[in-house]
PDB file of C-alpha atoms and ligand atoms in Angstrom:
ATOM      1  CA  MET A   1      16.447 131.763 133.715  1.00 96.00           C
ATOM      2  CA  LEU A   2      16.650 132.599 130.011  1.00 96.00           C
ATOM      3  CA  GLY A   3      13.962 133.205 127.430  1.00 94.00           C
ATOM      4  CA  PRO A   4      12.488 135.854 125.145  1.00 94.00           C
ATOM      5  CA  PRO A   5      10.242 138.621 126.483  1.00 92.00           C
ATOM      6  CA  GLY A   6       6.837 137.096 127.183  1.00 91.00           C
ATOM      7  CA  ALA A   7       8.142 133.557 127.680  1.00 94.00           C
ATOM      8  CA  GLY A   8       7.056 133.639 131.315  1.00 92.00           C
ATOM      9  CA  LYS A   9      10.468 134.163 132.911  1.00 94.00           C
ATOM     10  CA  GLY A  10       9.203 136.653 135.481  1.00 93.00           C
ATOM     11  CA  THR A  11       6.214 134.530 136.503  1.00 92.00           C
ATOM     12  CA  GLN A  12       8.159 131.291 136.698  1.00 97.00           C
ATOM     13  CA  ALA A  13      11.190 132.890 138.340  1.00 96.00           C
ATOM     14  CA  ARG A  14       9.034 134.343 141.132  1.00 95.00           C
ATOM     15  CA  ARG A  15       7.397 130.976 141.761  1.00 96.00           C
ATOM     16  CA  LEU A  16      10.604 129.007 141.689  1.00 97.00           C
ATOM     17  CA  ALA A  17      12.497 131.436 143.927  1.00 97.00           C
ATOM     18  CA  GLU A  18       9.663 131.346 146.441  1.00 97.00           C
ATOM     19  CA  SER A  19       9.395 127.567 146.447  1.00 96.00           C
ATOM     20  CA  ARG A  20      13.172 127.121 146.853  1.00 96.00           C
ATOM     21  CA  GLY A  21      13.574 129.929 149.397  1.00 97.00           C
ATOM     22  CA  VAL A  22      16.135 131.920 147.418  1.00 97.00           C
ATOM     23  CA  PRO A  23      16.014 135.602 146.427  1.00 98.00           C
ATOM     24  CA  HIS A  24      14.483 136.439 143.057  1.00 97.00           C
ATOM     25  CA  ILE A  25      16.775 138.932 141.343  1.00 98.00           C
ATOM     26  CA  SER A  26      15.016 140.521 138.381  1.00 97.00           C
ATOM     27  CA  THR A  27      17.138 143.114 136.593  1.00 97.00           C
ATOM     28  CA  GLY A  28      14.000 144.428 134.856  1.00 95.00           C
ATOM     29  CA  GLU A  29      12.365 145.025 138.263  1.00 94.00           C
ATOM     30  CA  ILE A  30      15.500 146.671 139.647  1.00 97.00           C
ATOM     31  CA  LEU A  31      15.524 149.049 136.674  1.00 97.00           C
ATOM     32  CA  ARG A  32      11.793 149.796 136.833  1.00 94.00           C
ATOM     33  CA  GLU A  33      12.105 150.634 140.543  1.00 94.00           C
ATOM     34  CA  ALA A  34      14.988 152.976 139.767  1.00 97.00           C
ATOM     35  CA  VAL A  35      12.874 154.668 137.081  1.00 96.00           C
ATOM     36  CA  GLN A  36       9.975 155.119 139.533  1.00 94.00           C
ATOM     37  CA  GLU A  37      12.237 156.506 142.211  1.00 96.00           C
ATOM     38  CA  GLY A  38      13.879 158.854 139.710  1.00 96.00           C
ATOM     39  CA  THR A  39      17.429 157.893 140.735  1.00 97.00           C
ATOM     40  CA  ASP A  40      20.446 158.544 138.513  1.00 95.00           C
ATOM     41  CA  LEU A  41      20.228 155.001 137.193  1.00 95.00           C
ATOM     42  CA  GLY A  42      16.492 155.399 136.607  1.00 96.00           C
ATOM     43  CA  ARG A  43      16.977 158.553 134.564  1.00 95.00           C
ATOM     44  CA  LYS A  44      19.593 156.853 132.417  1.00 92.00           C
ATOM     45  CA  ALA A  45      17.563 153.658 131.967  1.00 96.00           C
ATOM     46  CA  LYS A  46      14.102 155.077 131.222  1.00 96.00           C
ATOM     47  CA  MET A  47      14.625 156.036 127.576  1.00 95.00           C
ATOM     48  CA  VAL A  48      16.579 152.875 126.843  1.00 96.00           C
ATOM     49  CA  ILE A  49      13.872 150.604 128.271  1.00 95.00           C
ATOM     50  CA  GLU A  50      11.060 152.464 126.536  1.00 94.00           C
ATOM     51  CA  SER A  51      12.789 152.136 123.181  1.00 94.00           C
ATOM     52  CA  GLY A  52      13.143 148.373 123.655  1.00 93.00           C
ATOM     53  CA  GLN A  53      16.960 148.498 123.744  1.00 95.00           C
ATOM     54  CA  LEU A  54      19.359 147.073 126.337  1.00 96.00           C
ATOM     55  CA  VAL A  55      20.849 149.071 129.183  1.00 97.00           C
ATOM     56  CA  SER A  56      24.669 149.044 128.898  1.00 97.00           C
ATOM     57  CA  ASP A  57      26.591 145.943 129.921  1.00 97.00           C
ATOM     58  CA  GLU A  58      28.743 148.002 132.260  1.00 97.00           C
ATOM     59  CA  ILE A  59      25.763 149.287 134.232  1.00 97.00           C
ATOM     60  CA  MET A  60      24.023 145.902 134.364  1.00 98.00           C
ATOM     61  CA  ILE A  61      27.146 143.997 135.411  1.00 98.00           C
ATOM     62  CA  GLY A  62      27.714 146.528 138.210  1.00 97.00           C
ATOM     63  CA  ILE A  63      24.116 146.131 139.445  1.00 97.00           C
ATOM     64  CA  VAL A  64      24.258 142.326 139.526  1.00 98.00           C
ATOM     65  CA  ASN A  65      27.733 142.242 141.036  1.00 97.00           C
ATOM     66  CA  ASP A  66      26.558 144.448 143.932  1.00 97.00           C
ATOM     67  CA  ARG A  67      23.396 142.408 144.391  1.00 97.00           C
ATOM     68  CA  LEU A  68      25.233 139.064 144.509  1.00 97.00           C
ATOM     69  CA  ASP A  69      27.531 140.463 147.202  1.00 96.00           C
ATOM     70  CA  LYS A  70      24.605 140.606 149.624  1.00 97.00           C
ATOM     71  CA  ASP A  71      24.372 137.891 152.288  1.00 97.00           C
ATOM     72  CA  ASP A  72      20.960 136.567 151.251  1.00 97.00           C
ATOM     73  CA  THR A  73      22.456 135.050 148.081  1.00 97.00           C
ATOM     74  CA  ARG A  74      24.820 132.792 150.017  1.00 94.00           C
ATOM     75  CA  ASP A  75      22.698 129.642 149.621  1.00 93.00           C
ATOM     76  CA  GLY A  76      21.589 130.416 146.084  1.00 95.00           C
ATOM     77  CA  PHE A  77      19.607 132.947 144.068  1.00 97.00           C
ATOM     78  CA  LEU A  78      17.499 133.133 140.969  1.00 98.00           C
ATOM     79  CA  LEU A  79      18.556 135.508 138.205  1.00 98.00           C
ATOM     80  CA  ASP A  80      15.779 136.712 135.904  1.00 97.00           C
ATOM     81  CA  GLY A  81      16.703 138.975 132.971  1.00 96.00           C
ATOM     82  CA  PHE A  82      20.455 138.634 133.401  1.00 98.00           C
ATOM     83  CA  PRO A  83      22.629 137.794 131.534  1.00 98.00           C
ATOM     84  CA  ARG A  84      21.254 139.207 128.301  1.00 97.00           C
ATOM     85  CA  THR A  85      24.508 139.420 126.320  1.00 97.00           C
ATOM     86  CA  VAL A  86      27.613 137.251 126.004  1.00 97.00           C
ATOM     87  CA  LEU A  87      29.628 139.952 127.776  1.00 98.00           C
ATOM     88  CA  GLN A  88      27.235 139.779 130.730  1.00 98.00           C
ATOM     89  CA  ALA A  89      27.438 135.968 130.733  1.00 98.00           C
ATOM     90  CA  ASP A  90      31.252 136.081 130.839  1.00 97.00           C
ATOM     91  CA  ALA A  91      31.107 138.585 133.692  1.00 98.00           C
ATOM     92  CA  LEU A  92      28.619 136.402 135.570  1.00 98.00           C
ATOM     93  CA  ASP A  93      30.911 133.368 135.381  1.00 96.00           C
ATOM     94  CA  LYS A  94      33.662 135.489 136.934  1.00 96.00           C
ATOM     95  CA  MET A  95      31.356 136.737 139.718  1.00 96.00           C
ATOM     96  CA  LEU A  96      30.444 133.193 140.706  1.00 95.00           C
ATOM     97  CA  GLY A  97      33.931 132.241 141.821  1.00 89.00           C
ATOM     98  CA  GLY A  98      33.723 129.167 144.048  1.00 87.00           C
ATOM     99  CA  ARG A  99      29.926 128.850 144.068  1.00 93.00           C
ATOM    100  CA  GLN A 100      27.988 125.837 142.764  1.00 91.00           C
ATOM    101  CA  PRO A 101      27.652 125.739 138.949  1.00 92.00           C
ATOM    102  CA  LEU A 102      24.900 127.861 137.403  1.00 95.00           C
ATOM    103  CA  VAL A 103      21.748 125.982 136.498  1.00 96.00           C
ATOM    104  CA  VAL A 104      20.492 127.516 133.252  1.00 97.00           C
ATOM    105  CA  ILE A 105      16.844 127.075 132.292  1.00 97.00           C
ATOM    106  CA  ASP A 106      15.790 128.331 128.864  1.00 97.00           C
ATOM    107  CA  LEU A 107      12.033 128.881 128.455  1.00 97.00           C
ATOM    108  CA  SER A 108      11.100 128.554 124.801  1.00 95.00           C
ATOM    109  CA  VAL A 109       7.898 129.923 123.236  1.00 94.00           C
ATOM    110  CA  ASN A 110       7.133 130.762 119.583  1.00 91.00           C
ATOM    111  CA  ASP A 111       6.887 134.388 118.388  1.00 87.00           C
ATOM    112  CA  ASP A 112       3.110 134.493 117.720  1.00 86.00           C
ATOM    113  CA  GLU A 113       2.417 133.363 121.251  1.00 89.00           C
ATOM    114  CA  LEU A 114       4.949 135.868 122.657  1.00 91.00           C
ATOM    115  CA  VAL A 115       3.310 138.820 120.904  1.00 87.00           C
ATOM    116  CA  ARG A 116      -0.144 137.633 121.995  1.00 86.00           C
ATOM    117  CA  ARG A 117       0.924 137.328 125.627  1.00 89.00           C
ATOM    118  CA  LEU A 118       2.778 140.633 125.779  1.00 89.00           C
ATOM    119  CA  SER A 119      -0.064 142.650 124.267  1.00 86.00           C
ATOM    120  CA  THR A 120      -2.463 141.578 127.045  1.00 88.00           C
ATOM    121  CA  ARG A 121       0.058 141.378 129.891  1.00 90.00           C
ATOM    122  CA  ARG A 122      -0.679 143.598 132.883  1.00 93.00           C
ATOM    123  CA  ILE A 123       1.289 144.172 136.087  1.00 91.00           C
ATOM    124  CA  CYS A 124      -0.246 144.884 139.493  1.00 92.00           C
ATOM    125  CA  ASP A 125       0.595 148.321 140.861  1.00 88.00           C
ATOM    126  CA  SER A 126       0.521 147.056 144.451  1.00 91.00           C
ATOM    127  CA  CYS A 127       1.954 143.522 144.567  1.00 91.00           C
ATOM    128  CA  GLY A 128       3.800 143.174 141.249  1.00 87.00           C
ATOM    129  CA  ALA A 129       1.803 140.086 140.159  1.00 89.00           C
ATOM    130  CA  ILE A 130       1.849 139.493 136.400  1.00 87.00           C
ATOM    131  CA  THR A 131      -1.492 138.760 134.745  1.00 89.00           C
ATOM    132  CA  GLY A 132      -2.182 137.474 131.255  1.00 83.00           C
ATOM    133  CA  SER A 133      -5.443 136.880 129.452  1.00 78.00           C
ATOM    134  CA  LEU A 134      -6.989 133.856 127.804  1.00 67.00           C
ATOM    135  CA  ASN A 135      -9.758 135.640 125.896  1.00 76.00           C
ATOM    136  CA  GLY A 136      -7.667 138.453 124.392  1.00 75.00           C
ATOM    137  CA  LYS A 137      -9.060 141.076 126.791  1.00 82.00           C
ATOM    138  CA  PRO A 138      -6.578 142.379 129.354  1.00 84.00           C
ATOM    139  CA  ALA A 139      -7.594 142.064 133.026  1.00 86.00           C
ATOM    140  CA  VAL A 140      -8.167 145.246 135.065  1.00 89.00           C
ATOM    141  CA  VAL A 141      -8.090 144.130 138.715  1.00 92.00           C
ATOM    142  CA  CYS A 142      -5.401 141.970 140.330  1.00 93.00           C
ATOM    143  CA  ASP A 143      -6.574 138.445 141.255  1.00 90.00           C
ATOM    144  CA  THR A 144      -4.042 138.235 144.053  1.00 91.00           C
ATOM    145  CA  CYS A 145      -4.547 141.501 145.974  1.00 95.00           C
ATOM    146  CA  GLY A 146      -7.325 143.489 144.263  1.00 94.00           C
ATOM    147  CA  GLY A 147      -4.838 146.206 143.201  1.00 94.00           C
ATOM    148  CA  SER A 148      -5.109 147.965 139.860  1.00 94.00           C
ATOM    149  CA  LEU A 149      -3.356 146.486 136.841  1.00 93.00           C
ATOM    150  CA  LYS A 150      -1.218 148.583 134.490  1.00 92.00           C
ATOM    151  CA  GLN A 151       0.428 147.949 131.145  1.00 92.00           C
ATOM    152  CA  ARG A 152       4.205 148.265 131.261  1.00 89.00           C
ATOM    153  CA  SER A 153       5.301 151.177 129.073  1.00 89.00           C
ATOM    154  CA  ASP A 154       7.586 148.787 127.154  1.00 91.00           C
ATOM    155  CA  ASP A 155       4.737 146.333 126.446  1.00 91.00           C
ATOM    156  CA  ARG A 156       3.266 148.610 123.761  1.00 89.00           C
ATOM    157  CA  GLU A 157       3.224 146.806 120.424  1.00 86.00           C
ATOM    158  CA  GLU A 158       5.993 148.767 118.675  1.00 87.00           C
ATOM    159  CA  VAL A 159       8.319 148.401 121.673  1.00 91.00           C
ATOM    160  CA  VAL A 160       7.514 144.686 121.972  1.00 90.00           C
ATOM    161  CA  ARG A 161       8.576 144.176 118.355  1.00 89.00           C
ATOM    162  CA  GLN A 162      11.844 145.980 119.024  1.00 91.00           C
ATOM    163  CA  ARG A 163      12.469 143.902 122.187  1.00 93.00           C
ATOM    164  CA  LEU A 164      12.023 140.723 120.170  1.00 93.00           C
ATOM    165  CA  VAL A 165      14.530 141.985 117.576  1.00 93.00           C
ATOM    166  CA  VAL A 166      17.030 142.794 120.346  1.00 94.00           C
ATOM    167  CA  TYR A 167      16.430 139.366 121.887  1.00 94.00           C
ATOM    168  CA  ARG A 168      17.238 137.661 118.566  1.00 94.00           C
ATOM    169  CA  GLN A 169      20.327 139.857 118.026  1.00 94.00           C
ATOM    170  CA  SER A 170      21.880 139.803 121.480  1.00 93.00           C
ATOM    171  CA  THR A 171      20.318 137.348 123.884  1.00 94.00           C
ATOM    172  CA  GLU A 172      19.412 134.254 121.877  1.00 94.00           C
ATOM    173  CA  GLN A 173      23.131 133.514 121.440  1.00 95.00           C
ATOM    174  CA  LEU A 174      23.245 132.701 125.123  1.00 97.00           C
ATOM    175  CA  ILE A 175      21.524 129.395 124.388  1.00 96.00           C
ATOM    176  CA  GLY A 176      24.594 128.424 122.336  1.00 96.00           C
ATOM    177  CA  TYR A 177      26.836 129.839 125.058  1.00 97.00           C
ATOM    178  CA  TYR A 178      25.312 127.615 127.756  1.00 97.00           C
ATOM    179  CA  GLN A 179      23.901 124.574 126.012  1.00 95.00           C
ATOM    180  CA  GLN A 180      27.038 122.439 126.166  1.00 95.00           C
ATOM    181  CA  ARG A 181      27.043 122.667 129.953  1.00 95.00           C
ATOM    182  CA  PRO A 182      25.636 119.684 131.849  1.00 95.00           C
ATOM    183  CA  THR A 183      23.501 122.085 133.918  1.00 96.00           C
ATOM    184  CA  PHE A 184      21.599 123.548 130.920  1.00 97.00           C
ATOM    185  CA  ARG A 185      17.964 122.602 130.244  1.00 96.00           C
ATOM    186  CA  SER A 186      15.459 123.895 127.716  1.00 96.00           C
ATOM    187  CA  VAL A 187      11.813 123.858 128.836  1.00 97.00           C
ATOM    188  CA  ASP A 188       8.701 124.246 126.664  1.00 96.00           C
ATOM    189  CA  GLY A 189       7.154 127.465 127.969  1.00 96.00           C
ATOM    190  CA  SER A 190       4.112 127.421 125.710  1.00 95.00           C
ATOM    191  CA  GLN A 191       1.845 125.501 128.084  1.00 94.00           C
ATOM    192  CA  ASP A 192      -0.189 126.932 130.974  1.00 93.00           C
ATOM    193  CA  GLU A 193       1.538 128.390 134.033  1.00 93.00           C
ATOM    194  CA  GLU A 194       1.111 125.336 136.299  1.00 96.00           C
ATOM    195  CA  SER A 195       2.410 122.883 133.677  1.00 97.00           C
ATOM    196  CA  VAL A 196       5.430 125.055 132.921  1.00 97.00           C
ATOM    197  CA  ALA A 197       6.130 125.417 136.664  1.00 98.00           C
ATOM    198  CA  ALA A 198       6.147 121.622 136.984  1.00 98.00           C
ATOM    199  CA  LEU A 199       8.521 121.273 134.011  1.00 97.00           C
ATOM    200  CA  VAL A 200      10.844 123.966 135.378  1.00 97.00           C
ATOM    201  CA  GLY A 201      10.870 122.377 138.849  1.00 97.00           C
ATOM    202  CA  ALA A 202      11.686 118.972 137.382  1.00 96.00           C
ATOM    203  CA  ALA A 203      14.426 120.444 135.188  1.00 96.00           C
ATOM    204  CA  VAL A 204      16.059 122.132 138.181  1.00 95.00           C
ATOM    205  CA  ASP A 205      15.817 118.966 140.292  1.00 94.00           C
ATOM    206  CA  GLY A 206      17.384 117.027 137.452  1.00 91.00           C
ATOM    207  CA  VAL A 207      20.545 119.130 137.373  1.00 88.00           C
ATOM    208  CA  ALA A 208      20.963 120.861 140.744  1.00 70.00           C
ATOM    209  CA  ALA A 209      23.113 119.144 143.313  1.00 57.00           C
TER     210      ALA A 209
HETATM  211  P1  LIG B   1      11.305 141.083 129.663  1.00 65.05           P
HETATM  212  O1  LIG B   1       9.824 141.051 129.802  1.00 65.05           O
HETATM  213  O2  LIG B   1      11.766 141.525 128.315  1.00 65.05           O
HETATM  214  O3  LIG B   1      11.966 139.832 130.151  1.00 65.05           O
HETATM  215  P2  LIG B   1      12.588 142.640 131.795  1.00 65.05           P
HETATM  216  O4  LIG B   1      11.628 143.084 132.840  1.00 65.05           O
HETATM  217  O5  LIG B   1      13.545 141.552 132.124  1.00 65.05           O
HETATM  218  O6  LIG B   1      11.719 142.323 130.520  1.00 65.05           O
HETATM  219  O7  LIG B   1      13.461 143.896 131.298  1.00 65.05           O
HETATM  220  C1  LIG B   1      12.871 145.089 130.821  1.00 65.05           C
HETATM  221  C2  LIG B   1      13.915 145.970 130.151  1.00 65.05           C
HETATM  222  O8  LIG B   1      14.967 146.296 131.090  1.00 65.05           O
HETATM  223  C3  LIG B   1      14.658 145.334 128.974  1.00 65.05           C
HETATM  224  O9  LIG B   1      13.944 145.439 127.765  1.00 65.05           O
HETATM  225  C4  LIG B   1      15.970 146.144 128.963  1.00 65.05           C
HETATM  226  O10 LIG B   1      15.799 147.414 128.398  1.00 65.05           O
HETATM  227  C5  LIG B   1      16.256 146.342 130.443  1.00 65.05           C
HETATM  228  N1  LIG B   1      17.101 145.238 130.988  1.00 65.05           N
HETATM  229  C6  LIG B   1      16.735 144.314 131.939  1.00 65.05           C
HETATM  230  N2  LIG B   1      17.753 143.455 132.183  1.00 65.05           N
HETATM  231  C7  LIG B   1      18.782 143.829 131.384  1.00 65.05           C
HETATM  232  C8  LIG B   1      20.092 143.338 131.144  1.00 65.05           C
HETATM  233  N3  LIG B   1      20.564 142.261 131.796  1.00 65.05           N
HETATM  234  N4  LIG B   1      20.862 143.978 130.228  1.00 65.05           N
HETATM  235  C9  LIG B   1      20.418 145.048 129.568  1.00 65.05           C
HETATM  236  N5  LIG B   1      19.195 145.569 129.729  1.00 65.05           N
HETATM  237  C10 LIG B   1      18.371 144.978 130.615  1.00 65.05           C
END
């Protein structure tokens, strides 16, 4: 699943992976866990993430390669946050070998809406649910589990702006990279969560074998 920060990739990817019974592989989540656990990877990634830049292709390709080697991906998987560069996309094609073709869903949302969503986005400490806000005031308690909601350190306004710049410089090109493939679909991500989920589901059904 492709799309700028704030497009709803994480939310939609979780839902879709759950409904199709495939693992949800979020490179952002993998990195944030490593940061929390203070592993080698976490120490390397922390500064990069908090400055809104991309972790190196070499590290990210290694992480995804190892993850796709696990048995639970045999019948499919959902990648969220990877690839983010053309180099990563080339590497992903190589990793796929004899698997079914990639289905690529691009979630598109305009910049004003992205900034609005990211500034009020909160993540649940306990269950990882992502919460937005309709009235401009961020929520405090998780609707799903009652846990406390936190702002991601890279959702501060100055970092958000930098992430959007990096998206335009490095990741947006992936739309051009994939759009000639018969398994590429662009979905309007600006509607509410349920409507977007329906569009994403229909897009996947339209291309997946
Ligand atoms: P977003 O809300 O921008 O989709 P993610 O949770 O996917 O955020 O990623 C958070 C941060 O983790 C990124 O801004 C980047 O620093 C790092 N990151 C995640 N995936 C990748 C990747 N494939 N390549 C490089 N850096 C990545």
